[in-house]
Coordinates of C-alpha atoms (C1' of nucleotides) in Angstrom, one line a residue:
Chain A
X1 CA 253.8 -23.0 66.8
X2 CA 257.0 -24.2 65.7
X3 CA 259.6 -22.6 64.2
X4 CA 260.2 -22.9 59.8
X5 CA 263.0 -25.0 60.6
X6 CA 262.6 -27.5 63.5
X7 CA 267.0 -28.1 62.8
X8 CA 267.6 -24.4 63.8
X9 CA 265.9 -24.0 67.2
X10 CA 266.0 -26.9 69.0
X11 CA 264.8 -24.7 71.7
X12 CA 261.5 -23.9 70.6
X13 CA 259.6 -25.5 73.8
X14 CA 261.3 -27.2 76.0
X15 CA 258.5 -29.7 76.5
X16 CA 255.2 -29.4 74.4
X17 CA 251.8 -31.0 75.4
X18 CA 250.5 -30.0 72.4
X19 CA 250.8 -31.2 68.8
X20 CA 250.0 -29.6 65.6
X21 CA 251.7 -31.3 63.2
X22 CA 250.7 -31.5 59.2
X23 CA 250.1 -35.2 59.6
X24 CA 248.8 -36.9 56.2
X25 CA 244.8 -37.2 56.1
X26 CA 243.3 -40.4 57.8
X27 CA 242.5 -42.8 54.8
X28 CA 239.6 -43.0 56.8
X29 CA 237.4 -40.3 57.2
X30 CA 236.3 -41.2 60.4
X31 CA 239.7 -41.6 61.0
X32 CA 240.0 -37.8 61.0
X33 CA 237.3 -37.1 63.2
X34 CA 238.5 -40.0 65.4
X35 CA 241.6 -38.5 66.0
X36 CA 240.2 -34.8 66.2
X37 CA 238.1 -36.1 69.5
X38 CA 240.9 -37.4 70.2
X39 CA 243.0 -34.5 70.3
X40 CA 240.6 -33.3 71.9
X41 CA 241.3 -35.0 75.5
X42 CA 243.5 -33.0 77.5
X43 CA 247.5 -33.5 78.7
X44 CA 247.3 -35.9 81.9
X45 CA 243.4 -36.6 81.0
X46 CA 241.7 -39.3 80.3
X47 CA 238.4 -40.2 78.0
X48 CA 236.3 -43.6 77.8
X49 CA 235.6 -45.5 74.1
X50 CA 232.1 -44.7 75.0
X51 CA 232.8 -40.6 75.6
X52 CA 234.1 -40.5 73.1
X53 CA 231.2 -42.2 71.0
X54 CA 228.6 -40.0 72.3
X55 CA 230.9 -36.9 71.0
X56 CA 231.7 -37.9 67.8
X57 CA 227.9 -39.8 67.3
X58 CA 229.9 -43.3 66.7
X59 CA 230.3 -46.2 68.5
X60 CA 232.7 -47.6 71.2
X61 CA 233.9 -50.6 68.8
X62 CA 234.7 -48.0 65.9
X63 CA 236.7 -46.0 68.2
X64 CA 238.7 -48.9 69.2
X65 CA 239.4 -50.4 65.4
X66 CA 240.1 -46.8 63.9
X67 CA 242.3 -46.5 67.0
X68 CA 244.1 -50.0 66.4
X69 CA 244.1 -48.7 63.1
X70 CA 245.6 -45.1 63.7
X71 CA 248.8 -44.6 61.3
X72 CA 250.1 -42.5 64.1
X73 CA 249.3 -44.2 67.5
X74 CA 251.8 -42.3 69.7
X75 CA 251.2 -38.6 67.9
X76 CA 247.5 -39.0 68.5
X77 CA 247.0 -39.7 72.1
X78 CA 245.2 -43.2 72.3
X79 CA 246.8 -44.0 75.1
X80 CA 244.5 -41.5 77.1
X81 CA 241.5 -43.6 76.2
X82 CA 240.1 -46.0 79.0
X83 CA 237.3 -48.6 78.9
X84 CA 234.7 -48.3 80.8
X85 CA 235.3 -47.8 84.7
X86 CA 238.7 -46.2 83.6
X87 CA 239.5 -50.2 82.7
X88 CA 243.3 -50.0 81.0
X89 CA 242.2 -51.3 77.7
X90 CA 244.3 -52.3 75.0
X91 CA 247.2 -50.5 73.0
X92 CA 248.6 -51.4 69.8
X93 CA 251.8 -49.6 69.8
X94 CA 255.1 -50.3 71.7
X95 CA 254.9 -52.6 74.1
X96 CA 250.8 -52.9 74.4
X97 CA 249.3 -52.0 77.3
X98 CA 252.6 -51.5 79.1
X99 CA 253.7 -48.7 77.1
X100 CA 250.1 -47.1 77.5
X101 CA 250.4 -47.7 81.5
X102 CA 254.0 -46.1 81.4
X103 CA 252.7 -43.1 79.3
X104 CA 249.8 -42.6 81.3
X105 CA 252.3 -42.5 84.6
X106 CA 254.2 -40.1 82.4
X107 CA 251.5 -37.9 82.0
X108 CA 250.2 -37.5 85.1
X109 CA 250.3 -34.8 86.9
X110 CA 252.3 -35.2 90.7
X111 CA 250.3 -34.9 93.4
X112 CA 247.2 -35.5 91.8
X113 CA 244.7 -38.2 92.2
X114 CA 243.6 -38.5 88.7
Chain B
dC1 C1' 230.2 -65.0 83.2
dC2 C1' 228.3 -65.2 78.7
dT3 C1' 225.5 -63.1 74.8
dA4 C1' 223.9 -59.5 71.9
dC5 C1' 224.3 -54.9 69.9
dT6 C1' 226.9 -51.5 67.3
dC7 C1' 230.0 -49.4 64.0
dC8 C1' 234.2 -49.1 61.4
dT9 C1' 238.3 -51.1 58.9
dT10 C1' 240.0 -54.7 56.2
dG11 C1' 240.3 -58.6 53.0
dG12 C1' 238.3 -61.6 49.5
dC13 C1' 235.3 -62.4 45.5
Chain C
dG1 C1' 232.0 -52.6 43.8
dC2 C1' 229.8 -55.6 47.1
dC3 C1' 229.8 -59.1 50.9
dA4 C1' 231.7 -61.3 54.9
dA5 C1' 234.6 -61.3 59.0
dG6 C1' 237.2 -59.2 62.8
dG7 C1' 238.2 -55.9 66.6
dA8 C1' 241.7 -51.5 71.7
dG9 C1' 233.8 -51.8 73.9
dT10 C1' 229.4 -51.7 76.4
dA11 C1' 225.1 -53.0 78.2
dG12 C1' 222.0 -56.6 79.5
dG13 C1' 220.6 -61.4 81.1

DNA sequence: CCTACTCCTTGGC
DNA sequence: GCCAAGGAGTAGG
């Protein structure tokens, strides 16, 4: 967990995976469960719309628009959602697609053959 | 390849 | 407050 004051400890981790920030409620309630499922995929993972549809009981559309929608695209990790076939998909943040290809490089792990 | 289904968010009345 | 349209998908013909 972080520190009271992020200004005073810069060193706190080094490099987090992991985010538990007080982010503002969805305006959407689905929103928040969105993004909870969302939070659930793991660092250097990756989930399909449909997955994820079958975990929260919604649809692979709806996962998409709240996505598109998602008032923090980058702090929730979108990017780890795939189509189906692990198909790139779309991204709404940054550059598009390019940022969530670059992001997705980031994030995974060397060696592997995620 | 194109069409239909599904569900949520958004904008207009 | 309700109705109509659009969208980062998926399955079926």
């Amino acid at each position: 967990m972080p520190p009271r004051s992020w200004k005073h400890s810069a060193n706190w981790k080094r490099i987090s995976t992991e985010f538990d920030l007080p982010l503002a409620l969805s305006p959407t309630p689905r929103g928040a469960d969105l993004r909870q499922a969302i939070a659930e995929i793991a660092y250097g993972t990756t989930a399909s719309y449909g997955a994820l549809a079958r975990a929260i009981g919604s649809s692979p559309r709806a996962i998409g628009q709240a996505c598109a929608r998602n008032p923090f695209p980058i702090i929730v990790p979108c990017h780890r959602i795939l189509g189906a076939g692990g198909a790139l998909g779309a991204y709404s943040a940054g550059e598009g697609p390019i940022t969530k290809s670059r992001l997705l490089d980031h994030e995974r792990p060397p060696g592997g053959l995620l």
